[in-house]
Coordinates of C-alpha atoms in Angstrom, one line a residue:
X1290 CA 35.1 -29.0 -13.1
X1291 CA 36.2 -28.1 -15.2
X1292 CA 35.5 -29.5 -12.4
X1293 CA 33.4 -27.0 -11.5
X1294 CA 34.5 -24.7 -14.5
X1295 CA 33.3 -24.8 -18.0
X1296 CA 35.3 -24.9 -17.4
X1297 CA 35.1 -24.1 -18.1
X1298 CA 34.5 -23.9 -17.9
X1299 CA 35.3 -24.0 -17.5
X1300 CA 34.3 -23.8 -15.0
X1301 CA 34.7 -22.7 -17.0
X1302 CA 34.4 -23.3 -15.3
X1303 CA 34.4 -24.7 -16.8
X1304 CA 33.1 -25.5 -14.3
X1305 CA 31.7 -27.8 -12.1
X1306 CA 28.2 -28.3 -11.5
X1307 CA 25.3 -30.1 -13.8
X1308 CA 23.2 -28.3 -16.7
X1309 CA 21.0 -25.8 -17.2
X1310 CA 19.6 -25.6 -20.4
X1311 CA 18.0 -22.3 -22.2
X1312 CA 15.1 -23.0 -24.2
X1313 CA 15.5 -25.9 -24.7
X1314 CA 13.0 -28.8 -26.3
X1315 CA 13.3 -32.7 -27.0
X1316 CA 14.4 -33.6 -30.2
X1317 CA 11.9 -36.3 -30.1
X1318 CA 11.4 -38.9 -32.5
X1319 CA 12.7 -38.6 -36.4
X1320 CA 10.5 -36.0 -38.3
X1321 CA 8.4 -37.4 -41.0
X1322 CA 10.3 -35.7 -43.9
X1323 CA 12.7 -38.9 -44.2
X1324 CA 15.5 -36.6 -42.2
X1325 CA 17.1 -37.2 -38.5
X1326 CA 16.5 -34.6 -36.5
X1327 CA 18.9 -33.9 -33.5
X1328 CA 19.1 -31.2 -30.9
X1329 CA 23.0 -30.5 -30.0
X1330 CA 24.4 -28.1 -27.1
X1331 CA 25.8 -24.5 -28.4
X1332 CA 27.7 -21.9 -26.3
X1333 CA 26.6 -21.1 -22.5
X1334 CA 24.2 -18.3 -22.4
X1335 CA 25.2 -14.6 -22.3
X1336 CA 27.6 -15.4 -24.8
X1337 CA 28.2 -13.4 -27.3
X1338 CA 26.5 -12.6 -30.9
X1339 CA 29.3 -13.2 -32.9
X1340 CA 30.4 -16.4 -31.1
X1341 CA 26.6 -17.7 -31.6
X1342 CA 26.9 -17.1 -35.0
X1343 CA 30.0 -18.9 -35.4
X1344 CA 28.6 -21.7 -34.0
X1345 CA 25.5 -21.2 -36.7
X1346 CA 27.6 -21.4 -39.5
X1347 CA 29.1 -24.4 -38.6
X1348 CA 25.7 -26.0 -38.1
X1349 CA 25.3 -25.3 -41.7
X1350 CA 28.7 -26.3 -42.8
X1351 CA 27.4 -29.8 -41.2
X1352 CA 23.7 -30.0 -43.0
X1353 CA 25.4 -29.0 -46.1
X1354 CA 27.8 -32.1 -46.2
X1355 CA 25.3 -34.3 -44.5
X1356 CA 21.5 -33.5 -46.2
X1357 CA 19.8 -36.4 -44.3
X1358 CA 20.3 -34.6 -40.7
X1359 CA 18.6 -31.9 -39.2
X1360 CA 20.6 -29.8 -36.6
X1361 CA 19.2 -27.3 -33.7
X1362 CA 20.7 -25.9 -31.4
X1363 CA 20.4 -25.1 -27.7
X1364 CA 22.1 -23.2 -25.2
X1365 CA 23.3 -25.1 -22.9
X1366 CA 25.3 -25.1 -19.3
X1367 CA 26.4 -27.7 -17.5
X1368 CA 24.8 -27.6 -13.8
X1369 CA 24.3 -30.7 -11.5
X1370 CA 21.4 -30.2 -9.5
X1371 CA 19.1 -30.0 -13.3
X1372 CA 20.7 -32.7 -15.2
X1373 CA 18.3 -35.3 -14.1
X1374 CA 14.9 -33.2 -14.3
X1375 CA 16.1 -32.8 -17.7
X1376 CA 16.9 -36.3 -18.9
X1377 CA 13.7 -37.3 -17.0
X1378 CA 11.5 -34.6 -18.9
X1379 CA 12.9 -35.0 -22.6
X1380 CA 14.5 -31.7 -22.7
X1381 CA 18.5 -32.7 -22.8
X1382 CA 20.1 -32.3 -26.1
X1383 CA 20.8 -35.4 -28.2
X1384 CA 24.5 -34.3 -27.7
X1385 CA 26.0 -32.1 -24.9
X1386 CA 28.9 -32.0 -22.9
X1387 CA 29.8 -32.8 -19.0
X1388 CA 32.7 -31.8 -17.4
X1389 CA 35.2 -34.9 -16.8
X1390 CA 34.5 -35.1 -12.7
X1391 CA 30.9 -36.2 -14.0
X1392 CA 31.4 -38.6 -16.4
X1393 CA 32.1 -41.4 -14.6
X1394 CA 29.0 -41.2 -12.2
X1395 CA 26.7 -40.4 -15.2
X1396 CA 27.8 -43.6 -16.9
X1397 CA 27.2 -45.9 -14.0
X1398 CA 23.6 -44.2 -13.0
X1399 CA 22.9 -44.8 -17.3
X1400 CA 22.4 -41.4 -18.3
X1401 CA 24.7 -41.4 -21.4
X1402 CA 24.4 -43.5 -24.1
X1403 CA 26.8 -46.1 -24.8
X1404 CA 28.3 -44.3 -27.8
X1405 CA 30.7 -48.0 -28.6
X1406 CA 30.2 -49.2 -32.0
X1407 CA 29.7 -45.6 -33.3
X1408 CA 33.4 -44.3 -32.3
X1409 CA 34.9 -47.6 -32.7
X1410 CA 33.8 -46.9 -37.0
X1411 CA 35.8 -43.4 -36.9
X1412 CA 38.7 -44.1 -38.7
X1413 CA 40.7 -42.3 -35.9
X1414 CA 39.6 -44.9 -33.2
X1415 CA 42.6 -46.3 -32.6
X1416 CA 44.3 -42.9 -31.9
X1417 CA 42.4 -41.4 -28.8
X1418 CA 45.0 -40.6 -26.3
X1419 CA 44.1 -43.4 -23.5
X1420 CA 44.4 -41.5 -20.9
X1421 CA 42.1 -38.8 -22.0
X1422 CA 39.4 -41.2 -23.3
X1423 CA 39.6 -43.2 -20.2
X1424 CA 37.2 -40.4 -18.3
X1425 CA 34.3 -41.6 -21.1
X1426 CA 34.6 -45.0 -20.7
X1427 CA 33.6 -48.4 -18.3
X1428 CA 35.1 -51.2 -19.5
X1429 CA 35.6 -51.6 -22.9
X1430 CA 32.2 -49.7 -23.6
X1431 CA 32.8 -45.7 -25.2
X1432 CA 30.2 -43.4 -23.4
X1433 CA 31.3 -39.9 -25.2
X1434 CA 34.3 -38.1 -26.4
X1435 CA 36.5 -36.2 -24.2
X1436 CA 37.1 -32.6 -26.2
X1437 CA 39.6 -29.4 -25.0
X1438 CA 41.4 -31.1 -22.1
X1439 CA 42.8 -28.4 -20.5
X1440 CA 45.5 -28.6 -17.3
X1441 CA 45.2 -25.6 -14.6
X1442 CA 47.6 -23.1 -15.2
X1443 CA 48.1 -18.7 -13.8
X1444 CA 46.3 -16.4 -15.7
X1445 CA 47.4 -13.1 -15.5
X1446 CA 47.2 -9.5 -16.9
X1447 CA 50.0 -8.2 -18.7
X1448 CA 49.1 -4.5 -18.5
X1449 CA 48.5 -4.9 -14.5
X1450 CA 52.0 -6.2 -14.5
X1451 CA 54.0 -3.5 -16.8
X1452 CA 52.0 -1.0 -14.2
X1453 CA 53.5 -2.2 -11.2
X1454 CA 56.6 -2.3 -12.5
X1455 CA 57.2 -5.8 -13.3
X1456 CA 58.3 -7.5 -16.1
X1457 CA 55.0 -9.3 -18.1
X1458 CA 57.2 -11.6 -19.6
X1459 CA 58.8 -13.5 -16.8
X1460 CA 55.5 -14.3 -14.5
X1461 CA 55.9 -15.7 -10.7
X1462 CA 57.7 -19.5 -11.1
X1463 CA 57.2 -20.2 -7.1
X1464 CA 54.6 -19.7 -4.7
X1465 CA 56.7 -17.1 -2.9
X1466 CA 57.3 -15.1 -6.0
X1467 CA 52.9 -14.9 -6.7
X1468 CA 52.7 -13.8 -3.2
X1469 CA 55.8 -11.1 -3.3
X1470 CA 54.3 -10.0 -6.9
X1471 CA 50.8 -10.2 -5.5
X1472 CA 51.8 -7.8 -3.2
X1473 CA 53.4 -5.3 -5.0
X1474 CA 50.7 -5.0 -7.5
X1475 CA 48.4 -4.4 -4.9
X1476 CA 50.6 -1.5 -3.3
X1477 CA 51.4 -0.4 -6.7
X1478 CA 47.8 -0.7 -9.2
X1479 CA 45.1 0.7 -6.6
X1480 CA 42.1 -1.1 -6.8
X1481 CA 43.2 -4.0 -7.9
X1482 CA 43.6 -7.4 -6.1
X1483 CA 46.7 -9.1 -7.0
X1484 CA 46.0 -12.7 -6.6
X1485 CA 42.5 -14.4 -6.2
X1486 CA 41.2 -17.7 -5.9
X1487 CA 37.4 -19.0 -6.7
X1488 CA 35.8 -19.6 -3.4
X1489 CA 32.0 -20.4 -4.1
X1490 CA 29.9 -22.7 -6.2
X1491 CA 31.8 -25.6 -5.6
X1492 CA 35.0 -24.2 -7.1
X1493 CA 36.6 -22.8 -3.7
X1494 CA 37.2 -26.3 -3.2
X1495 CA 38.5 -27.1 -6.9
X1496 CA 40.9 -24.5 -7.1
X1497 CA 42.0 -25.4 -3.5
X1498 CA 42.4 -28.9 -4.7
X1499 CA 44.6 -27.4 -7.7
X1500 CA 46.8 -25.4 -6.0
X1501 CA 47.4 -28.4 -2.9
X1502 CA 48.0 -30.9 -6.4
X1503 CA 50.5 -28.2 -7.5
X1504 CA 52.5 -28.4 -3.8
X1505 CA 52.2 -32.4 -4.1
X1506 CA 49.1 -33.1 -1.7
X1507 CA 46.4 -35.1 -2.1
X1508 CA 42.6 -34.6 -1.2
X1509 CA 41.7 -38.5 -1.5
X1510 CA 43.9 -41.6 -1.4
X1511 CA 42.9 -44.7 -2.4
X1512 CA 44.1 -48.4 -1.2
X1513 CA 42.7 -51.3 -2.4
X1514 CA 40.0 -50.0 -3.5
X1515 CA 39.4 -48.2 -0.2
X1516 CA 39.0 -44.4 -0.6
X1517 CA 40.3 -42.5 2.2
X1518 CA 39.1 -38.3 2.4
X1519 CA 42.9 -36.7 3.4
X1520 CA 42.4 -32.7 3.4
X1521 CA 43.4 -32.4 6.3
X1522 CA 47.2 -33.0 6.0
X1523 CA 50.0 -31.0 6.0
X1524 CA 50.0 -29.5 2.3
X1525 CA 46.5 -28.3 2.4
X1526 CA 47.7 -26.7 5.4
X1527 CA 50.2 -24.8 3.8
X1528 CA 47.9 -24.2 0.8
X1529 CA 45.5 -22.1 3.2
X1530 CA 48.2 -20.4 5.5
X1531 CA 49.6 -18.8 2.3
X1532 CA 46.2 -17.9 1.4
X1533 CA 45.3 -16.2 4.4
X1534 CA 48.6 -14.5 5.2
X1535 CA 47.7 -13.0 1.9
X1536 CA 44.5 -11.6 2.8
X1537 CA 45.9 -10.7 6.5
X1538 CA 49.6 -9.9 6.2
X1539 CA 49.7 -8.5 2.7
X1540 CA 45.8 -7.1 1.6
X1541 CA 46.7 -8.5 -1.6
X1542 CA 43.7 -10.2 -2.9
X1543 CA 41.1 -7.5 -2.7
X1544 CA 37.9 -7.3 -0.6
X1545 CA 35.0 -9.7 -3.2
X1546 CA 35.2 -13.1 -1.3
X1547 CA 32.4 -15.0 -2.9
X1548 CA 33.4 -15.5 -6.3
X1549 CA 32.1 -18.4 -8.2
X1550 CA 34.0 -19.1 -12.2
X1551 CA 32.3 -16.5 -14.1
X1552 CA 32.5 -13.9 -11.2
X1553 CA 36.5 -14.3 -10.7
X1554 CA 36.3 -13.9 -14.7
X1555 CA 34.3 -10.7 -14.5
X1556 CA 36.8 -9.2 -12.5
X1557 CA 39.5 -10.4 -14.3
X1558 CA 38.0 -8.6 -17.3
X1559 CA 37.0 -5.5 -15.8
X1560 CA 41.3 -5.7 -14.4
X1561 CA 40.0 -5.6 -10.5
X1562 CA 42.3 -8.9 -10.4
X1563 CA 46.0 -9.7 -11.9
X1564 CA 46.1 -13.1 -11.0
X1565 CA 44.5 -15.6 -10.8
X1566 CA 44.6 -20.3 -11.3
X1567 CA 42.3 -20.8 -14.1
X1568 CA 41.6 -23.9 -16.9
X1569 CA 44.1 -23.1 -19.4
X1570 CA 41.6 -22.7 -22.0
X1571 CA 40.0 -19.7 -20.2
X1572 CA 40.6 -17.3 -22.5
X1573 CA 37.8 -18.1 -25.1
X1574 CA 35.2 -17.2 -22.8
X1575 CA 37.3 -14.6 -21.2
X1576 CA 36.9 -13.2 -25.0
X1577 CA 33.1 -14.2 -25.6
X1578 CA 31.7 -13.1 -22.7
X1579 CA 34.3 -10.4 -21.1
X1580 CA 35.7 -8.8 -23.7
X1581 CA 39.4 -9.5 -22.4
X1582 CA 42.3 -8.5 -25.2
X1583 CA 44.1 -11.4 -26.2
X1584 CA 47.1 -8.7 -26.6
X1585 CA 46.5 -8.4 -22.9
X1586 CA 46.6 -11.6 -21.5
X1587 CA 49.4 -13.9 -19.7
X1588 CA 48.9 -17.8 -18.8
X1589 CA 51.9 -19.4 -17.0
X1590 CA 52.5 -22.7 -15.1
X1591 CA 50.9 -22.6 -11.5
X1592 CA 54.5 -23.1 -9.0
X1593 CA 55.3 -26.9 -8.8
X1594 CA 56.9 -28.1 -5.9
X1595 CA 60.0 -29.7 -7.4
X1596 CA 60.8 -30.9 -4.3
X1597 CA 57.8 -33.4 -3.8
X1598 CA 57.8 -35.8 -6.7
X1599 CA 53.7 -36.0 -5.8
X1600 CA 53.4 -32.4 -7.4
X1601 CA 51.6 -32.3 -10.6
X1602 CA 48.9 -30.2 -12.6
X1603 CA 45.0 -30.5 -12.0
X1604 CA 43.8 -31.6 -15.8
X1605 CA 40.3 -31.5 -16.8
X1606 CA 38.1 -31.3 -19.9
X1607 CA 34.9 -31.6 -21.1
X1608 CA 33.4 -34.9 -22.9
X1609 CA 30.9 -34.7 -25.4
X1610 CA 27.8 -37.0 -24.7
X1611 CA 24.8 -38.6 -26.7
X1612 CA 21.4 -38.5 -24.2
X1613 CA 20.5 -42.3 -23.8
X1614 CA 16.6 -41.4 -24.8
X1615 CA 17.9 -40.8 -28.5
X1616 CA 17.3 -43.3 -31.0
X1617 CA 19.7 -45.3 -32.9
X1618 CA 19.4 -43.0 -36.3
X1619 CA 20.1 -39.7 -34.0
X1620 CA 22.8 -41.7 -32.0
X1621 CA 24.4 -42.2 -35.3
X1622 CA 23.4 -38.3 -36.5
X1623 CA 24.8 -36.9 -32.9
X1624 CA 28.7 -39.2 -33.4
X1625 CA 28.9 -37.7 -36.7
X1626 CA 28.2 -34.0 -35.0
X1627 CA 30.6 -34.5 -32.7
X1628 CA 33.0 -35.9 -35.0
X1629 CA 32.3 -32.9 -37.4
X1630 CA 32.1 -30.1 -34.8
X1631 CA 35.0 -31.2 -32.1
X1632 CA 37.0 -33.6 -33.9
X1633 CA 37.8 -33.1 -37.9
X1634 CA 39.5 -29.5 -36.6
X1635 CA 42.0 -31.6 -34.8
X1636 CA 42.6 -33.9 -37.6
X1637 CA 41.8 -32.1 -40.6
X1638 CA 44.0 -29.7 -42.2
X1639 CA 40.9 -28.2 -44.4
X1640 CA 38.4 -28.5 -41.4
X1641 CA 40.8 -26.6 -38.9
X1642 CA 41.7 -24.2 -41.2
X1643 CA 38.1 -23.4 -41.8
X1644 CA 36.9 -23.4 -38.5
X1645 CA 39.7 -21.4 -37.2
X1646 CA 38.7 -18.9 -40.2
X1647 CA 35.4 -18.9 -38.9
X1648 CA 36.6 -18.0 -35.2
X1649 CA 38.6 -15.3 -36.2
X1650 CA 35.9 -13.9 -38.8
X1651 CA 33.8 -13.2 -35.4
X1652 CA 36.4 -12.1 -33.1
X1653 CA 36.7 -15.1 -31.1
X1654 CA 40.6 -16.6 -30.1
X1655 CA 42.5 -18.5 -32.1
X1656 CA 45.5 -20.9 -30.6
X1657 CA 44.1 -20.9 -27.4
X1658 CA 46.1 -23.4 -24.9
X1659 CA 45.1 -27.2 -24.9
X1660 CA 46.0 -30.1 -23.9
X1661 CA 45.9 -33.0 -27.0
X1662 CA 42.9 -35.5 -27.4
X1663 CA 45.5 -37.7 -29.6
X1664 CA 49.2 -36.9 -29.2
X1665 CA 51.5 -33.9 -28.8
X1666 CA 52.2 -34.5 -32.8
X1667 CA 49.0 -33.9 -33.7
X1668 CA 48.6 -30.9 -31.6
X1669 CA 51.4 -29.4 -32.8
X1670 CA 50.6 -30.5 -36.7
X1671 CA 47.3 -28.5 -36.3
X1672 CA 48.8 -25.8 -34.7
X1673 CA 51.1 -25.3 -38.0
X1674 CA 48.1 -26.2 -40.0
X1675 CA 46.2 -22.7 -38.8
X1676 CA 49.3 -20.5 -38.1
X1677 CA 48.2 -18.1 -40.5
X1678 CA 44.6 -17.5 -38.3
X1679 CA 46.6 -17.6 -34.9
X1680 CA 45.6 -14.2 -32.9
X1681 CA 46.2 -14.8 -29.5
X1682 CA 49.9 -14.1 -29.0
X1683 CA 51.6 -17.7 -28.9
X1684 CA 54.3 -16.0 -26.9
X1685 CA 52.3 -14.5 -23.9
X1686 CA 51.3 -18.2 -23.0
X1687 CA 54.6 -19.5 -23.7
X1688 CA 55.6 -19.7 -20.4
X1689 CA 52.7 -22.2 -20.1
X1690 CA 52.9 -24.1 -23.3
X1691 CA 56.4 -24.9 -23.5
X1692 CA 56.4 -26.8 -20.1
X1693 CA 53.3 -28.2 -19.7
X1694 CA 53.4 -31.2 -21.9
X1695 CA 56.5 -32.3 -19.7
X1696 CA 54.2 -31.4 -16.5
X1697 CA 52.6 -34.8 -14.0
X1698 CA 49.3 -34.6 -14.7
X1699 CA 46.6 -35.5 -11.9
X1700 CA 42.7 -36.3 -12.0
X1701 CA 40.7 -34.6 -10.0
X1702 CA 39.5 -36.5 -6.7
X1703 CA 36.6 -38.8 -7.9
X1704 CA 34.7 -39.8 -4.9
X1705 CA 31.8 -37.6 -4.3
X1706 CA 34.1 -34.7 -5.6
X1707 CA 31.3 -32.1 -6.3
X1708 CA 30.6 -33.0 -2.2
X1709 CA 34.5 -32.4 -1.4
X1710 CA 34.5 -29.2 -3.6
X1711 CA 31.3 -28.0 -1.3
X1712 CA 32.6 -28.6 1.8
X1713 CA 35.8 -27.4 0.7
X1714 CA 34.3 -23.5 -0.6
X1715 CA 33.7 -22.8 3.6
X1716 CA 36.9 -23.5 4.1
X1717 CA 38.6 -21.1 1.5
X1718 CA 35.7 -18.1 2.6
X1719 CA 36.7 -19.1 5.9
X1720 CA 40.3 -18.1 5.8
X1721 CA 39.5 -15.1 4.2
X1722 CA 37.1 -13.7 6.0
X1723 CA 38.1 -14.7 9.9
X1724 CA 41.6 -14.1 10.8
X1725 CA 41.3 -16.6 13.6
X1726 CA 40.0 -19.4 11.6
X1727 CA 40.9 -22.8 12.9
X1728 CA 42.2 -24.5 9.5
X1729 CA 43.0 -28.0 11.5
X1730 CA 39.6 -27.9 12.7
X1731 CA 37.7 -26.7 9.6
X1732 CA 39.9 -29.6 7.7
X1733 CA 38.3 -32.3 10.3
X1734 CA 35.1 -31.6 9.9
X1735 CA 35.6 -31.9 5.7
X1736 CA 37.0 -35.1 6.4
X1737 CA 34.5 -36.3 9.1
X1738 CA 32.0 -35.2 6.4
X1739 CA 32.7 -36.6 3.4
X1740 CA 33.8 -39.9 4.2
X1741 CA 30.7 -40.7 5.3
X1742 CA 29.5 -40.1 1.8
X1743 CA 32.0 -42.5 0.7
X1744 CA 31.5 -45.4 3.1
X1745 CA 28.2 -45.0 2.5
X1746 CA 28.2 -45.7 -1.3
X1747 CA 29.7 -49.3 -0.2

């Protein structure tokens, strides 16, 4: 949050938030049987059989080419308000992940490793995409390895669209058009909300902040070095009126207004919602854990506002961490896990092609919308590498992935932004739920509360 997704989610959802672990025990010191044992982070529990056993094999893929390491895994998801309990009490995984808005706050408080002179000995060092790699690092010092960056895009259901009579391959391109198609789908498709937003859980505020980065606004500013909190200006504004003149004027995004990342993609799933901003890597857990059709799904560009040259696209991602309580021989085991698990598929022609066999072997989605860790030519040489495996329907997110590489991408606020994403969710519910809701005076009090959080950290 990610963000407060994963991000996911992804938020998920990601998504935002810190980690809750299932199950989950230190890997301790080195066994006695001369092997490095090391606990890594699997899927997010209540995912599916078939994606855990995915994962399994390729834990076994990795002890077969490496003998002297021991692997177990954990379920594992990210949530704030654990992470430290965990660290504190031995029970974080030698490796897991933490969504990009956490990074940074994580490194300076020393709860990842400094990962340096183990990435700087992959032979692919040199070719991290700066700007990605930047969210892992202080300095000159490495602290993880960002993985799936993914940009905010419109997910939507094809089949909700052919129903209400419109045309599944030419999605909304402008705010006006997701509100007039919102509509109609609504009057059309009863029972089902046409657009939705997250309003809960911290990612109200996140996919408020997405859809105000998308118009050109700004939820932070900062001047020499001075952050300044700026919700309340004129684009957020406009971000919320639309909102609520489409719960008011139009009825158009369903009566459910506490919905968190998984609970937006639970009705997603289940088709109680057509559309709605998501990471644009949703769709594997859309697939994992809500059975959603690849056949049936549609991922387009959320409306930029040509007009402001501040517009851009919310980008996120996950980085892949090492716990700073592992010693030197798992910190060594846990880089060449991440290398094996998250990178080699990127880079490696037999390695992708095997783990995208894998995927498709258990059902999961294959060519699933990223952004690239190195460059665009890489993404697109391993896209050609695993053609062959490809299941979700390259064209149905076309309208996504032939524009977003030339799209302005923009971080997410980084001052106290889990804060900014709280205070923010009221907001959102607010404007759904009270048609007289004062959004300048709602705004204020965001502002009001949140800088202090920020002038306090000085």
């Amino acid at each position: 949050m990610k963000s407060p997704r994963t991000i996911a989610a992804v938020a998920a959802v990601a998504l935002a938030g810190a980690g809750v672990l299932a199950g989950c025990s230190s890997a301790g010191s080195d066994a006695n049987d001369g092997k490095v044992h090391i606990t890594v982070a699997s899927l997010i529990p209540g995912s599916d059989k078939a994606a855990f056993k995915a994962f399994d094999d390729r834990v076994k893929e990795f002890e077969k080419a490496n003998p002297d390491i021991v692997v177990k895994s954990e379920e594992y998801q990210w949530t704030g308000p654990t992470f430290a309990t965990q660290l504190a009490g031995g029970t974080l995984p030698d490796v897991f992940n933490v969504p990009f808005t956490d990074s940074q706050s994580l490194i300076q408080a020393g709860q990842l490793a400094d990962i340096t002179a183990e990435v700087n000995k992959l032979p692919y060092a040199s070719k991290f995409n700066e700007n990605v790699l930047a969210v892992a690092k202080d300095g000159d010092k490495i602290y993880g390895i960002p993985y799936g960056p993914y940009a905010m895009g419109l997910s939507y259901n094809r089949d909700i669209f052919t129903k209400a009579g419109l045309d599944p391959d030419k999605p909304p391109t402008t705010w006006d058009e997701v509100r007039a198609d919102a509509k109609t789908i609504s009057e059309k498709v009863p029972g089902v909300a046409g657009y939705m937003q997250m309003t809960q859980g911290n990612t109200g505020g996140w996919e408020l902040t997405t859809t105000v980065y998308a118009r050109g606004g700004r939820m932070e500013t900062t001047d020499g070095g001075k952050t300044k909190v700026t919700t309340n200006n004129p684009v957020t504004k406009e971000a919320l009126q639309w909102l609520k003149d489409l719960r008011w004027k139009d009825n158009s995004v369903g009566g459910n207004f506490l919905l968190d990342w998984s609970g937006i993609n639970q009705a997603f799933g289940a088709g109680q919602i057509a559309m709605y901003p998501s990471g644009s890597d949703v769709l594997t857990s859309l697939v994992q854990q809500n059975a959603v059709d690849p056949k049936n799904y549609g991922l387009t560009m959320l409306p930029i506002d040509t007009s402001n040259k501040d517009a851009g696209v919310l980008a996120g991602g996950n980085v892949a961490a090492v716990s700073p309580k592992s010693s030197q021989a798992q910190k060594d085991a846990a880089v060449k896990w991440i290398d094996f698990y998250y990178m080699q598929k990127l880079l490696n022609q037999d390695q992708a092609v095997a783990d995208a066999k894998v995927l498709v072997k258990s059902g999961q989605p294959v060519g699933v919308p990223t952004l690239p860790v190195f460059d665009k030519a890489t993404y697109d040489q391993n896209m050609d590498w695993i053609k062959d495996e490809i299941n979700v329907p390259q064209e149905n997110v076309a309208p996504f992935t032939d524009k977003i590489f030339d799209a302005t991408l923009v971080p997410e606020p980084n001052k106290h932004t889990q804060e900014l994403y709280g205070a923010l969710d009221t907001v959102v519910q607010a404007v759904l739920t009270d048609q007289n809701a004062d959004i300048d005076q709602l705004l204020s009090k965001v502002d009001s509360d949140i800088q202090k959080l920020v002038d306090a950290d000085k």
